[in-house]
Amino acid sequence: MNGMLTKRILDLIRSEGLKAKLRETGFWPTDRELLSLAFDCAPDFDTRIELLRELENEFTGEYREYIKRLIAEQKAALEEFKKPSPDVVFELHIKEDPDSYDERYLCGSYEAALKTIALFWQEYECAEKELTHYRIVKRKVYRGGEDEPFAEDELGEMDLLPGCVIYSVDIWANDRSAEGCDGCCFECSRPCARNHDISFPCFIRHGDPVKWTDHSGRVSFGIALFGGDEPCEEYYVIPLDSERILLHDFKNMHYDHEHILAPLAERITADELPERMRADYFACREFLKTDDSYGPKLSEEE
């Protein structure tokens, strides 16, 4: 495998803490893991296709054939999504930033949705921001015909970044057609780009403050539980803006937990938390010094 290509793909991991840990431990992904990282960590649709093509040239046999199918599936999804029809509408969502109101517009075509985006900024005399995000949902219109059966109306979805750069596109009828997926992922050993079962060296400990950022730019903060020394795929995190943290109902905070994939998680210091969250974070840590239901009790020194 091309070492430079592998390093480029590892550099796409968002978590700087994880990348530092990988360099420290000399982590080197398997072919299956590298393929998954390229697919999941690519910053946009075009880059994802370019990386897949480079991997196709590196791999042989079953992996090469799978990547060919995957590239074809992705390109077909893009073309199918853009295709207009009298029986579909394109539901456009505009988020000026991650916390802004979800502006929604019904459009008659994909091109109309893109034009609506331009008209939106023109109407409100402002420009998109670094964290502006768009989502287009392609929906089937129910006409109410006598022989028309019930069917789910959502046909596919596209996420777009600032500048209307396509991040991802899916047509649900063809989902995972490249894998011939039967849904039984736990025992499957076939090549698959869309799996998250990569065990990375652990770099976050029990009680650590963490942040994570999704592809739309939304930043969230939480406290990690059960962290240890064993390699892991994800971290068990309680968001610091969750109801039970705000109410200091720490005994029941597991109801608000989230699983954050290791490539998205970042270990931070308490000083990096938003000021409004620090007191709740420290209160939760004090609880963890007296209670072992979420892992070993924190020591007074920690």
JSON list of C-alpha atoms in Angstrom, two decimals, residues 85-90 137-143 148-149 151-156:
[
{"chain": "A", "resi": 85, "resn": "SER", "atom": "CA", "xyz": [-39.85, 14.48, -12.29]},
{"chain": "A", "resi": 86, "resn": "PRO", "atom": "CA", "xyz": [-43.43, 15.80, -12.11]},
{"chain": "A", "resi": 87, "resn": "ASP", "atom": "CA", "xyz": [-43.95, 13.45, -9.17]},
{"chain": "A", "resi": 88, "resn": "VAL", "atom": "CA", "xyz": [-41.18, 14.76, -6.91]},
{"chain": "A", "resi": 89, "resn": "VAL", "atom": "CA", "xyz": [-40.29, 17.91, -4.98]},
{"chain": "A", "resi": 90, "resn": "PHE", "atom": "CA", "xyz": [-36.96, 19.02, -3.59]},
{"chain": "A", "resi": 137, "resn": "VAL", "atom": "CA", "xyz": [-34.50, 16.07, 0.61]},
{"chain": "A", "resi": 138, "resn": "LYS", "atom": "CA", "xyz": [-35.98, 14.57, -2.55]},
{"chain": "A", "resi": 139, "resn": "ARG", "atom": "CA", "xyz": [-39.59, 13.58, -1.90]},
{"chain": "A", "resi": 140, "resn": "LYS", "atom": "CA", "xyz": [-42.26, 11.77, -3.90]},
{"chain": "A", "resi": 141, "resn": "VAL", "atom": "CA", "xyz": [-45.60, 13.59, -4.17]},
{"chain": "A", "resi": 142, "resn": "TYR", "atom": "CA", "xyz": [-48.66, 11.49, -3.36]},
{"chain": "A", "resi": 143, "resn": "ARG", "atom": "CA", "xyz": [-51.35, 12.18, -5.96]},
{"chain": "A", "resi": 148, "resn": "GLU", "atom": "CA", "xyz": [-51.68, 4.44, -5.85]},
{"chain": "A", "resi": 149, "resn": "PRO", "atom": "CA", "xyz": [-50.24, 2.42, -2.94]},
{"chain": "A", "resi": 151, "resn": "ALA", "atom": "CA", "xyz": [-45.12, 4.50, 0.13]},
{"chain": "A", "resi": 152, "resn": "GLU", "atom": "CA", "xyz": [-42.60, 6.49, 2.14]},
{"chain": "A", "resi": 153, "resn": "ASP", "atom": "CA", "xyz": [-42.13, 9.84, 0.44]},
{"chain": "A", "resi": 154, "resn": "GLU", "atom": "CA", "xyz": [-38.42, 10.39, 1.12]},
{"chain": "A", "resi": 155, "resn": "LEU", "atom": "CA", "xyz": [-36.43, 9.16, -1.89]},
{"chain": "A", "resi": 156, "resn": "GLY", "atom": "CA", "xyz": [-33.01, 10.53, -1.05]}
]
